[in-house]
Short mmCIF file of C-alpha atoms in Angstrom, two decimals:
data_model
loop_
_atom_site.label_atom_id
_atom_site.label_comp_id
_atom_site.label_asym_id
_atom_site.label_seq_id
_atom_site.Cartn_x
_atom_site.Cartn_y
_atom_site.Cartn_z
CA MET Z 426 0.00 0.00 0.00
CA HIS Z 427 1.34 3.44 -0.97
CA ARG Z 428 1.62 5.90 1.90
CA PRO Z 429 1.37 9.64 1.30
CA ASP Z 430 4.44 11.79 1.87
CA ARG Z 431 2.62 14.13 4.27
CA GLY Z 432 0.16 13.57 7.06
CA CYS Z 433 -1.01 14.53 10.52
CA VAL Z 434 -0.44 12.51 13.66
CA PHE Z 435 -2.31 12.62 16.97
CA PHE Z 436 -1.98 10.40 20.00
CA ASN Z 437 -4.31 9.56 22.85
CA PHE Z 438 -4.19 7.51 26.02
CA GLY Z 439 -6.95 6.96 28.52
CA ASN Z 440 -10.37 8.60 28.66
CA VAL Z 441 -9.48 12.12 29.81
CA TYR Z 442 -8.80 13.63 26.36
CA ALA Z 443 -10.87 11.29 24.19
CA LEU Z 444 -13.74 13.73 23.66
CA ARG Z 445 -11.32 16.59 22.96
CA LEU Z 446 -9.56 14.41 20.40
CA LEU Z 447 -12.81 13.67 18.58
CA VAL Z 448 -13.80 17.35 18.54
CA SER Z 449 -10.36 18.33 17.28
CA LEU Z 450 -10.44 15.75 14.50
CA PHE Z 451 -13.98 16.71 13.53
CA SER Z 452 -12.88 20.34 13.16
CA LEU Z 453 -9.80 19.28 11.19
CA ARG Z 454 -11.92 17.22 8.80
CA GLN Z 455 -13.98 20.32 7.97
CA ILE Z 456 -10.92 21.86 6.29
CA TYR Z 457 -8.51 18.97 5.57
CA ASN Z 458 -9.20 15.65 3.86
CA GLY Z 459 -5.63 14.36 3.82
CA PRO Z 460 -4.15 11.48 5.77
CA VAL Z 461 -4.37 11.40 9.56
CA THR Z 462 -2.98 8.71 11.84
CA VAL Z 463 -3.94 8.45 15.51
CA PHE Z 464 -1.74 6.45 17.86
CA LEU Z 465 -3.72 4.88 20.69
CA ALA Z 466 -2.65 3.05 23.80
CA ARG Z 467 -3.50 -0.63 23.62
CA ASP Z 468 -6.10 -0.40 26.38
CA ASP Z 469 -9.89 -0.35 26.78
CA ALA Z 470 -10.08 3.38 26.06
CA GLY Z 471 -8.04 3.02 22.87
CA ARG Z 472 -10.12 0.12 21.61
CA ALA Z 473 -13.33 2.06 22.34
CA LEU Z 474 -12.11 5.05 20.30
CA ARG Z 475 -11.06 3.08 17.24
CA GLY Z 476 -14.44 2.95 15.48
CA GLN Z 477 -15.16 6.63 16.03
CA LEU Z 478 -11.77 7.59 14.63
CA GLU Z 479 -12.21 5.39 11.59
CA ARG Z 480 -15.55 7.11 10.91
CA LEU Z 481 -13.56 10.35 10.77
CA ASP Z 482 -11.37 8.69 8.11
CA CYS Z 483 -8.36 8.32 10.40
CA GLU Z 484 -5.85 5.50 10.39
CA VAL Z 485 -5.49 3.95 13.83
CA ALA Z 486 -2.24 2.50 15.15
CA PHE Z 487 -1.92 0.90 18.57
CA VAL Z 488 1.17 1.23 20.72
CA ASP Z 489 1.96 -0.69 23.86
CA ARG Z 490 2.85 2.26 26.05
CA VAL Z 491 2.03 5.95 25.81
CA SER Z 492 2.76 8.64 28.34
CA ARG Z 493 2.29 12.36 28.22
CA SER Z 494 4.75 14.64 26.44
CA GLN Z 495 7.75 12.44 27.24
CA ASP Z 496 6.80 10.06 24.40
CA ARG Z 497 5.94 12.71 21.81
CA HIS Z 498 9.25 12.26 19.96
CA ARG Z 499 8.39 8.57 19.41
CA PHE Z 500 5.47 9.52 17.16
CA PHE Z 501 7.73 11.39 14.75
CA HIS Z 502 9.79 8.21 14.37
CA ALA Z 503 6.72 5.95 14.16
CA SER Z 504 4.88 8.21 11.71
CA PRO Z 505 4.00 6.58 8.39
CA TYR Z 506 4.66 9.90 6.62
CA ARG Z 507 7.91 11.48 5.49
CA THR Z 508 6.64 14.91 6.63
CA THR Z 509 4.60 14.84 9.84
CA LEU Z 510 2.65 17.35 11.88
CA VAL Z 511 1.95 16.15 15.43
CA PHE Z 512 -1.03 17.88 17.04
CA ASP Z 513 -2.39 18.01 20.55
CA SER Z 514 -5.98 16.92 20.97
CA ASP Z 515 -7.09 20.22 22.47
CA LEU Z 516 -6.79 22.16 19.18
CA ILE Z 517 -9.74 23.42 17.19
CA PHE Z 518 -9.03 23.94 13.49
CA GLN Z 519 -10.61 26.79 11.55
CA ALA Z 520 -10.56 27.72 7.88
#
């Protein structure tokens, strides 16, 4: 499968930011239809989010361990895109 050169990456762990992530992605999808990958912790919260993210046309990738900002650099290395933008889930995108 061919992967695009550019894409957006988000990550989420636990339930605390799940709703913010969905709102952020919904706002992004209003102005951007390109590739988005969301890294989720391999836990109940991550598995529960998967279907909702796929409905927003996001690729989902599970990782074994995710912490707060300390792991952010890992997502640049794990990104499926040559050029990557990593976003926090508390952003709202506007045209």
